[in-house]
């Protein structure tokens, strides 16, 4: 069951007394609204001081619950997310970006598996599965539009190697900027840096993760690519500024959605630029292989050493 909250978890290590002092400045109406956001009743609160105490208790309980590893929904910088964390003050932030036409729930199992069954779950981690901003249909979202007819034409006329040649949708730049703002907000709330961030994505989400990993001012701690592709030609030049960046890549040799040739081009490009990339292939299609999660867990542990 997902825990829901409209408020952000307190990440500033404030004492209970300071929290209650701040709550005392709020109106009775605001205090009741806060209680409602936590699904806590105000029944029995006769004085304002009773409301302040109950809100403080609710905030404390919510912080503890959110650090239990259970998934909960939250909104970060305008993005709907499914998050899970093992500590109130995580030391590693893992962002997961879903594929074209999917949603955050589709990849939430990755975070759950890593935290419940992986060794990384014993560390202070936070996994954020972000929902893309462009709604296509009900429960179907994209990071930016894709002209599937055009891509199919390129596939048959130019071949898989030239599949992504040409200009990219203008929405891509906007999405990249918005996701950068999401990460910046999280980093500020948890008092961390990009060196504490791992970017992960599947299919179109992996293109976003790759672009962010190569284009942001500071390099992330690592990059995980599930069924990726050489989506942007400029990545070749950008990758030269990320020499030594740890990358874990997976791709099915029978993938007909994103041809294996595209994965090879991406791998050769990143490897040639000096990134520390580990490439795992499997006899399958456009999916995440069963061994990907334990290998991802091992990769994340290596980053935390």
Tab-separated table of N, CA, C and O in Angstrom, residues 200-295:
chain	number	residue	atom	x	y	z
A	200	UNK	N	18.966	6.524	-13.168
A	200	UNK	CA	18.567	5.232	-13.723
A	200	UNK	C	17.365	5.410	-14.646
A	200	UNK	O	16.481	6.206	-14.354
A	201	UNK	N	17.338	4.668	-15.744
A	201	UNK	CA	16.184	4.784	-16.618
A	201	UNK	C	16.036	3.605	-17.557
A	201	UNK	O	17.010	2.897	-17.848
A	202	UNK	N	14.803	3.407	-18.024
A	202	UNK	CA	14.500	2.354	-18.990
A	202	UNK	C	14.003	2.988	-20.283
A	202	UNK	O	13.158	3.891	-20.255
A	203	UNK	N	14.527	2.546	-21.424
A	203	UNK	CA	14.090	3.008	-22.734
A	203	UNK	C	14.184	4.539	-22.825
A	203	UNK	O	15.250	5.095	-22.632
A	204	UNK	N	13.076	5.243	-23.114
A	204	UNK	CA	13.160	6.698	-23.205
A	204	UNK	C	13.657	7.302	-21.893
A	204	UNK	O	14.367	8.311	-21.887
A	205	UNK	N	13.295	6.672	-20.774
A	205	UNK	CA	13.778	7.150	-19.488
A	205	UNK	C	15.287	7.044	-19.364
A	205	UNK	O	15.934	7.842	-18.681
A	206	UNK	N	15.890	6.056	-20.050
A	206	UNK	CA	17.346	5.912	-20.024
A	206	UNK	C	18.009	7.010	-20.853
A	206	UNK	O	19.126	7.424	-20.566
A	207	UNK	N	17.318	7.473	-21.901
A	207	UNK	CA	17.858	8.590	-22.685
A	207	UNK	C	17.925	9.835	-21.808
A	207	UNK	O	18.911	10.574	-21.848
A	208	UNK	N	16.849	10.039	-21.015
A	208	UNK	CA	16.825	11.176	-20.094
A	208	UNK	C	17.937	11.054	-19.064
A	208	UNK	O	18.672	12.016	-18.806
A	209	UNK	N	18.077	9.869	-18.470
A	209	UNK	CA	19.116	9.648	-17.459
A	209	UNK	C	20.504	9.875	-18.056
A	209	UNK	O	21.364	10.508	-17.433
A	210	UNK	N	20.726	9.354	-19.261
A	210	UNK	CA	22.023	9.507	-19.923
A	210	UNK	C	22.307	10.974	-20.208
A	210	UNK	O	23.422	11.471	-19.955
A	211	UNK	N	21.309	11.672	-20.727
A	211	UNK	CA	21.510	13.090	-21.058
A	211	UNK	C	21.822	13.903	-19.802
A	211	UNK	O	22.730	14.740	-19.802
A	212	UNK	N	21.078	13.647	-18.739
A	212	UNK	CA	21.331	14.350	-17.482
A	212	UNK	C	22.730	14.032	-16.959
A	212	UNK	O	23.456	14.925	-16.504
A	213	UNK	N	23.089	12.766	-17.027
A	213	UNK	CA	24.395	12.348	-16.523
A	213	UNK	C	25.557	12.986	-17.254
A	213	UNK	O	26.635	13.198	-16.676
A	214	UNK	N	25.330	13.304	-18.524
A	214	UNK	CA	26.399	13.887	-19.337
A	214	UNK	C	26.340	15.410	-19.416
A	214	UNK	O	27.361	16.059	-19.682
A	215	UNK	N	25.159	15.985	-19.189
A	215	UNK	CA	24.987	17.426	-19.430
A	215	UNK	C	24.957	18.297	-18.187
A	215	UNK	O	25.230	19.510	-18.281
A	216	UNK	N	24.617	17.755	-17.032
A	216	UNK	CA	24.526	18.580	-15.830
A	216	UNK	C	25.903	19.122	-15.440
A	216	UNK	O	26.933	18.547	-15.779
A	217	UNK	N	25.898	20.241	-14.724
A	217	UNK	CA	27.151	20.902	-14.377
A	217	UNK	C	28.090	19.983	-13.603
A	217	UNK	O	29.303	20.010	-13.797
A	218	UNK	N	27.516	19.198	-12.706
A	218	UNK	CA	28.310	18.258	-11.922
A	218	UNK	C	27.929	16.828	-12.282
A	218	UNK	O	26.773	16.539	-12.572
A	219	UNK	N	28.905	15.945	-12.248
A	219	UNK	CA	28.659	14.545	-12.606
A	219	UNK	C	27.944	13.816	-11.477
A	219	UNK	O	28.177	14.087	-10.296
A	220	UNK	N	27.068	12.885	-11.814
A	220	UNK	CA	26.429	12.062	-10.787
A	220	UNK	C	27.410	11.011	-10.289
A	220	UNK	O	28.523	10.885	-10.821
A	221	UNK	N	26.985	10.260	-9.295
A	221	UNK	CA	27.838	9.198	-8.765
A	221	UNK	C	27.893	8.008	-9.717
A	221	UNK	O	28.903	7.300	-9.800
A	222	UNK	N	26.788	7.787	-10.438
A	222	UNK	CA	26.738	6.664	-11.357
A	222	UNK	C	25.522	6.750	-12.266
A	222	UNK	O	24.622	7.568	-12.047
A	223	UNK	N	25.518	5.892	-13.279
A	223	UNK	CA	24.451	5.877	-14.275
A	223	UNK	C	24.091	4.435	-14.598
A	223	UNK	O	24.976	3.610	-14.838
A	224	UNK	N	22.781	4.122	-14.566
A	224	UNK	CA	22.304	2.788	-14.917
A	224	UNK	C	21.371	2.903	-16.117
A	224	UNK	O	20.392	3.653	-16.069
A	225	UNK	N	21.674	2.156	-17.182
A	225	UNK	CA	20.927	2.245	-18.441
A	225	UNK	C	20.275	0.907	-18.758
A	225	UNK	O	20.958	-0.076	-19.029
A	226	UNK	N	18.940	0.877	-18.715
A	226	UNK	CA	18.199	-0.316	-19.115
A	226	UNK	C	17.620	-0.072	-20.516
A	226	UNK	O	16.825	0.841	-20.712
A	227	UNK	N	18.023	-0.887	-21.490
A	227	UNK	CA	17.511	-0.777	-22.863
A	227	UNK	C	17.639	0.650	-23.395
A	227	UNK	O	16.653	1.296	-23.766
A	228	UNK	N	18.863	1.131	-23.455
A	228	UNK	CA	19.125	2.489	-23.914
A	228	UNK	C	19.432	2.575	-25.397
A	228	UNK	O	19.258	1.618	-26.149
A	229	UNK	N	19.910	3.743	-25.813
A	229	UNK	CA	20.248	3.962	-27.215
A	229	UNK	C	21.100	5.216	-27.327
A	229	UNK	O	21.153	6.039	-26.415
A	230	UNK	N	21.773	5.370	-28.472
A	230	UNK	CA	22.547	6.574	-28.756
A	230	UNK	C	21.580	7.608	-29.321
A	230	UNK	O	21.553	7.888	-30.522
A	231	UNK	N	20.773	8.177	-28.437
A	231	UNK	CA	19.692	9.065	-28.868
A	231	UNK	C	20.188	10.414	-29.372
A	231	UNK	O	19.600	10.989	-30.292
A	232	UNK	N	21.236	10.944	-28.758
A	232	UNK	CA	21.755	12.266	-29.141
A	232	UNK	C	23.193	12.153	-29.644
A	232	UNK	O	24.057	11.621	-28.941
A	233	UNK	N	23.440	12.688	-30.811
A	233	UNK	CA	24.779	12.635	-31.383
A	233	UNK	C	25.787	13.419	-30.555
A	233	UNK	O	26.975	13.066	-30.507
A	234	UNK	N	25.312	14.501	-29.896
A	234	UNK	CA	26.235	15.331	-29.116
A	234	UNK	C	26.750	14.638	-27.860
A	234	UNK	O	27.682	15.133	-27.213
A	235	UNK	N	26.167	13.480	-27.516
A	235	UNK	CA	26.664	12.756	-26.346
A	235	UNK	C	28.129	12.354	-26.500
A	235	UNK	O	28.847	12.255	-25.517
A	236	UNK	N	28.553	12.130	-27.720
A	236	UNK	CA	29.944	11.711	-27.960
A	236	UNK	C	30.919	12.752	-27.423
A	236	UNK	O	31.921	12.421	-26.769
A	237	UNK	N	30.639	14.029	-27.690
A	237	UNK	CA	31.512	15.108	-27.217
A	237	UNK	C	31.313	15.349	-25.727
A	237	UNK	O	32.284	15.563	-24.982
A	238	UNK	N	30.071	15.288	-25.272
A	238	UNK	CA	29.769	15.530	-23.864
A	238	UNK	C	30.391	14.462	-22.967
A	238	UNK	O	30.830	14.754	-21.843
A	239	UNK	N	30.436	13.229	-23.448
A	239	UNK	CA	30.954	12.114	-22.647
A	239	UNK	C	32.426	12.287	-22.299
A	239	UNK	O	32.899	11.766	-21.274
A	240	UNK	N	33.158	13.017	-23.126
A	240	UNK	CA	34.592	13.226	-22.881
A	240	UNK	C	34.843	14.010	-21.598
A	240	UNK	O	35.940	13.973	-21.043
A	241	UNK	N	33.806	14.722	-21.135
A	241	UNK	CA	33.909	15.487	-19.882
A	241	UNK	C	33.523	14.647	-18.670
A	241	UNK	O	33.504	15.137	-17.546
A	242	UNK	N	33.173	13.381	-18.916
A	242	UNK	CA	32.741	12.504	-17.828
A	242	UNK	C	33.651	11.277	-17.705
A	242	UNK	O	33.214	10.213	-17.262
A	243	UNK	N	34.892	11.441	-18.050
A	243	UNK	CA	35.832	10.328	-17.978
A	243	UNK	C	35.870	9.737	-16.572
A	243	UNK	O	35.982	10.446	-15.585
A	244	UNK	N	35.730	8.409	-16.488
A	244	UNK	CA	35.766	7.723	-15.199
A	244	UNK	C	34.404	7.508	-14.571
A	244	UNK	O	34.298	6.808	-13.556
A	245	UNK	N	33.339	8.084	-15.146
A	245	UNK	CA	31.990	7.923	-14.577
A	245	UNK	C	31.559	6.458	-14.650
A	245	UNK	O	31.553	5.860	-15.725
A	246	UNK	N	31.174	5.845	-13.526
A	246	UNK	CA	30.716	4.450	-13.533
A	246	UNK	C	29.345	4.315	-14.214
A	246	UNK	O	28.413	5.060	-13.888
A	247	UNK	N	29.249	3.387	-15.154
A	247	UNK	CA	27.991	3.165	-15.884
A	247	UNK	C	27.699	1.674	-15.945
A	247	UNK	O	28.582	0.858	-16.202
A	248	UNK	N	26.441	1.319	-15.707
A	248	UNK	CA	25.979	-0.059	-15.829
A	248	UNK	C	24.925	-0.087	-16.929
A	248	UNK	O	23.932	0.637	-16.857
A	249	UNK	N	25.145	-0.911	-17.963
A	249	UNK	CA	24.243	-0.938	-19.111
A	249	UNK	C	23.704	-2.343	-19.367
A	249	UNK	O	24.439	-3.327	-19.277
A	250	UNK	N	22.397	-2.415	-19.681
A	250	UNK	CA	21.749	-3.685	-20.010
A	250	UNK	C	21.009	-3.542	-21.344
A	250	UNK	O	20.424	-2.495	-21.628
A	251	UNK	N	21.011	-4.637	-22.132
A	251	UNK	CA	20.228	-4.601	-23.375
A	251	UNK	C	19.992	-6.015	-23.899
A	251	UNK	O	20.897	-6.854	-23.876
A	252	UNK	N	18.771	-6.250	-24.372
A	252	UNK	CA	18.428	-7.544	-24.943
A	252	UNK	C	18.878	-7.650	-26.396
A	252	UNK	O	18.650	-6.728	-27.176
A	253	UNK	N	19.485	-8.754	-26.743
A	253	UNK	CA	19.988	-8.932	-28.115
A	253	UNK	C	18.858	-9.110	-29.128
A	253	UNK	O	19.076	-8.992	-30.336
A	254	UNK	N	17.639	-9.390	-28.641
A	254	UNK	CA	16.491	-9.590	-29.529
A	254	UNK	C	15.507	-8.409	-29.462
A	254	UNK	O	14.344	-8.540	-29.856
A	255	UNK	N	15.975	-7.281	-28.989
A	255	UNK	CA	15.127	-6.090	-28.856
A	255	UNK	C	14.779	-5.539	-30.241
A	255	UNK	O	15.663	-5.154	-31.005
A	256	UNK	N	13.478	-5.492	-30.563
A	256	UNK	CA	13.057	-4.952	-31.850
A	256	UNK	C	12.499	-3.528	-31.709
A	256	UNK	O	12.191	-2.872	-32.708
A	257	UNK	N	12.363	-3.048	-30.472
A	257	UNK	CA	11.903	-1.678	-30.236
A	257	UNK	C	13.087	-0.726	-30.315
A	257	UNK	O	13.062	0.278	-31.048
A	258	UNK	N	14.134	-1.029	-29.564
A	258	UNK	CA	15.405	-0.301	-29.647
A	258	UNK	C	16.462	-1.327	-30.033
A	258	UNK	O	16.940	-2.078	-29.182
A	259	UNK	N	16.810	-1.393	-31.314
A	259	UNK	CA	17.730	-2.416	-31.821
A	259	UNK	C	19.035	-2.511	-31.045
A	259	UNK	O	19.561	-1.496	-30.558
A	260	UNK	N	19.524	-3.724	-30.931
A	260	UNK	CA	20.761	-3.973	-30.190
A	260	UNK	C	21.932	-3.152	-30.746
A	260	UNK	O	22.842	-2.779	-30.010
A	261	UNK	N	21.897	-2.864	-32.041
A	261	UNK	CA	22.965	-2.057	-32.655
A	261	UNK	C	23.073	-0.688	-31.987
A	261	UNK	O	24.164	-0.141	-31.850
A	262	UNK	N	21.914	-0.140	-31.589
A	262	UNK	CA	21.912	1.156	-30.910
A	262	UNK	C	22.606	1.070	-29.558
A	262	UNK	O	23.339	1.968	-29.159
A	263	UNK	N	22.382	-0.030	-28.844
A	263	UNK	CA	23.031	-0.233	-27.547
A	263	UNK	C	24.540	-0.335	-27.719
A	263	UNK	O	25.313	0.201	-26.909
A	264	UNK	N	24.971	-1.009	-28.772
A	264	UNK	CA	26.398	-1.169	-29.038
A	264	UNK	C	27.049	0.180	-29.352
A	264	UNK	O	28.151	0.471	-28.893
A	265	UNK	N	26.359	1.011	-30.136
A	265	UNK	CA	26.899	2.334	-30.459
A	265	UNK	C	27.054	3.166	-29.198
A	265	UNK	O	28.075	3.830	-28.988
A	266	UNK	N	26.027	3.127	-28.338
A	266	UNK	CA	26.089	3.869	-27.077
A	266	UNK	C	27.236	3.360	-26.222
A	266	UNK	O	28.012	4.146	-25.667
A	267	UNK	N	27.348	2.040	-26.114
A	267	UNK	CA	28.403	1.446	-25.303
A	267	UNK	C	29.786	1.841	-25.798
A	267	UNK	O	30.665	2.239	-25.019
A	268	UNK	N	29.997	1.741	-27.108
A	268	UNK	CA	31.298	2.076	-27.698
A	268	UNK	C	31.618	3.557	-27.534
A	268	UNK	O	32.774	3.931	-27.311
A	269	UNK	N	30.578	4.402	-27.618
A	269	UNK	CA	30.776	5.848	-27.456
A	269	UNK	C	31.211	6.196	-26.039
A	269	UNK	O	32.183	6.933	-25.832
A	270	UNK	N	30.502	5.656	-25.056
A	270	UNK	CA	30.818	5.952	-23.661
A	270	UNK	C	32.157	5.339	-23.253
A	270	UNK	O	32.958	5.964	-22.554
A	271	UNK	N	32.380	4.129	-23.703
A	271	UNK	CA	33.648	3.454	-23.391
A	271	UNK	C	34.816	4.191	-24.019
A	271	UNK	O	35.869	4.375	-23.394
A	272	UNK	N	34.627	4.634	-25.260
A	272	UNK	CA	35.686	5.358	-25.959
A	272	UNK	C	36.019	6.697	-25.324
A	272	UNK	O	37.134	7.191	-25.443
A	273	UNK	N	35.020	7.278	-24.620
A	273	UNK	CA	35.235	8.564	-23.958
A	273	UNK	C	35.884	8.406	-22.587
A	273	UNK	O	36.192	9.398	-21.926
A	274	UNK	N	36.067	7.156	-22.163
A	274	UNK	CA	36.755	6.918	-20.891
A	274	UNK	C	35.854	6.659	-19.703
A	274	UNK	O	36.328	6.618	-18.565
A	275	UNK	N	34.550	6.459	-19.950
A	275	UNK	CA	33.664	6.125	-18.841
A	275	UNK	C	33.879	4.667	-18.448
A	275	UNK	O	34.199	3.829	-19.290
A	276	UNK	N	33.706	4.364	-17.167
A	276	UNK	CA	33.866	2.989	-16.676
A	276	UNK	C	32.544	2.252	-16.847
A	276	UNK	O	31.709	2.237	-15.947
A	277	UNK	N	32.367	1.643	-18.008
A	277	UNK	CA	31.077	1.044	-18.331
A	277	UNK	C	31.121	-0.475	-18.338
A	277	UNK	O	32.053	-1.089	-18.854
A	278	UNK	N	30.102	-1.056	-17.709
A	278	UNK	CA	29.947	-2.512	-17.682
A	278	UNK	C	28.696	-2.841	-18.484
A	278	UNK	O	27.602	-2.367	-18.158
A	279	UNK	N	28.842	-3.636	-19.540
A	279	UNK	CA	27.752	-3.911	-20.476
A	279	UNK	C	27.270	-5.347	-20.329
A	279	UNK	O	28.024	-6.292	-20.541
A	280	UNK	N	25.991	-5.502	-19.959
A	280	UNK	CA	25.406	-6.831	-19.776
A	280	UNK	C	24.322	-7.060	-20.828
A	280	UNK	O	23.350	-6.298	-20.910
A	281	UNK	N	24.486	-8.096	-21.641
A	281	UNK	CA	23.492	-8.427	-22.650
A	281	UNK	C	22.734	-9.686	-22.230
A	281	UNK	O	23.220	-10.473	-21.415
A	282	UNK	N	21.555	-9.867	-22.795
A	282	UNK	CA	20.764	-11.055	-22.489
A	282	UNK	C	19.912	-11.416	-23.706
A	282	UNK	O	19.609	-10.555	-24.544
A	283	UNK	N	19.563	-12.662	-23.799
A	283	UNK	CA	18.761	-13.142	-24.930
A	283	UNK	C	17.293	-12.819	-24.675
A	283	UNK	O	16.523	-13.638	-24.181
A	284	UNK	N	16.910	-11.594	-24.978
A	284	UNK	CA	15.542	-11.166	-24.730
A	284	UNK	C	15.235	-9.913	-25.508
A	284	UNK	O	16.067	-9.389	-26.250
A	285	UNK	N	14.017	-9.400	-25.334
A	285	UNK	CA	13.573	-8.231	-26.065
A	285	UNK	C	13.685	-6.943	-25.280
A	285	UNK	O	14.624	-6.747	-24.501
A	286	UNK	N	12.692	-6.071	-25.484
A	286	UNK	CA	12.703	-4.740	-24.878
A	286	UNK	C	12.149	-4.822	-23.459
A	286	UNK	O	10.967	-4.563	-23.196
A	287	UNK	N	13.001	-5.227	-22.542
A	287	UNK	CA	12.574	-5.441	-21.163
A	287	UNK	C	13.776	-5.344	-20.230
A	287	UNK	O	14.903	-5.127	-20.677
A	288	UNK	N	13.522	-5.507	-18.947
A	288	UNK	CA	14.594	-5.544	-17.952
A	288	UNK	C	14.779	-6.998	-17.554
A	288	UNK	O	13.834	-7.654	-17.110
A	289	UNK	N	15.969	-7.517	-17.730
A	289	UNK	CA	16.233	-8.934	-17.500
A	289	UNK	C	16.167	-9.279	-16.011
A	289	UNK	O	16.369	-8.416	-15.142
A	290	UNK	N	15.878	-10.536	-15.676
A	290	UNK	CA	15.766	-10.968	-14.266
A	290	UNK	C	17.033	-10.712	-13.446
A	290	UNK	O	16.938	-10.445	-12.239
A	291	UNK	N	18.190	-10.796	-14.095
A	291	UNK	CA	19.431	-10.609	-13.335
A	291	UNK	C	19.831	-9.140	-13.221
A	291	UNK	O	20.844	-8.820	-12.598
A	292	UNK	N	19.038	-8.245	-13.820
A	292	UNK	CA	19.403	-6.828	-13.797
A	292	UNK	C	19.364	-6.234	-12.392
A	292	UNK	O	20.233	-5.436	-12.033
A	293	UNK	N	18.368	-6.625	-11.599
A	293	UNK	CA	18.241	-6.047	-10.262
A	293	UNK	C	19.401	-6.453	-9.347
A	293	UNK	O	20.012	-5.596	-8.714
A	294	UNK	N	19.737	-7.759	-9.241
A	294	UNK	CA	20.891	-8.108	-8.400
A	294	UNK	C	22.204	-7.484	-8.903
A	294	UNK	O	23.054	-7.113	-8.094
A	295	UNK	N	22.350	-7.348	-10.212
A	295	UNK	CA	23.550	-6.710	-10.757
A	295	UNK	C	23.548	-5.209	-10.456
A	295	UNK	O	24.599	-4.618	-10.185
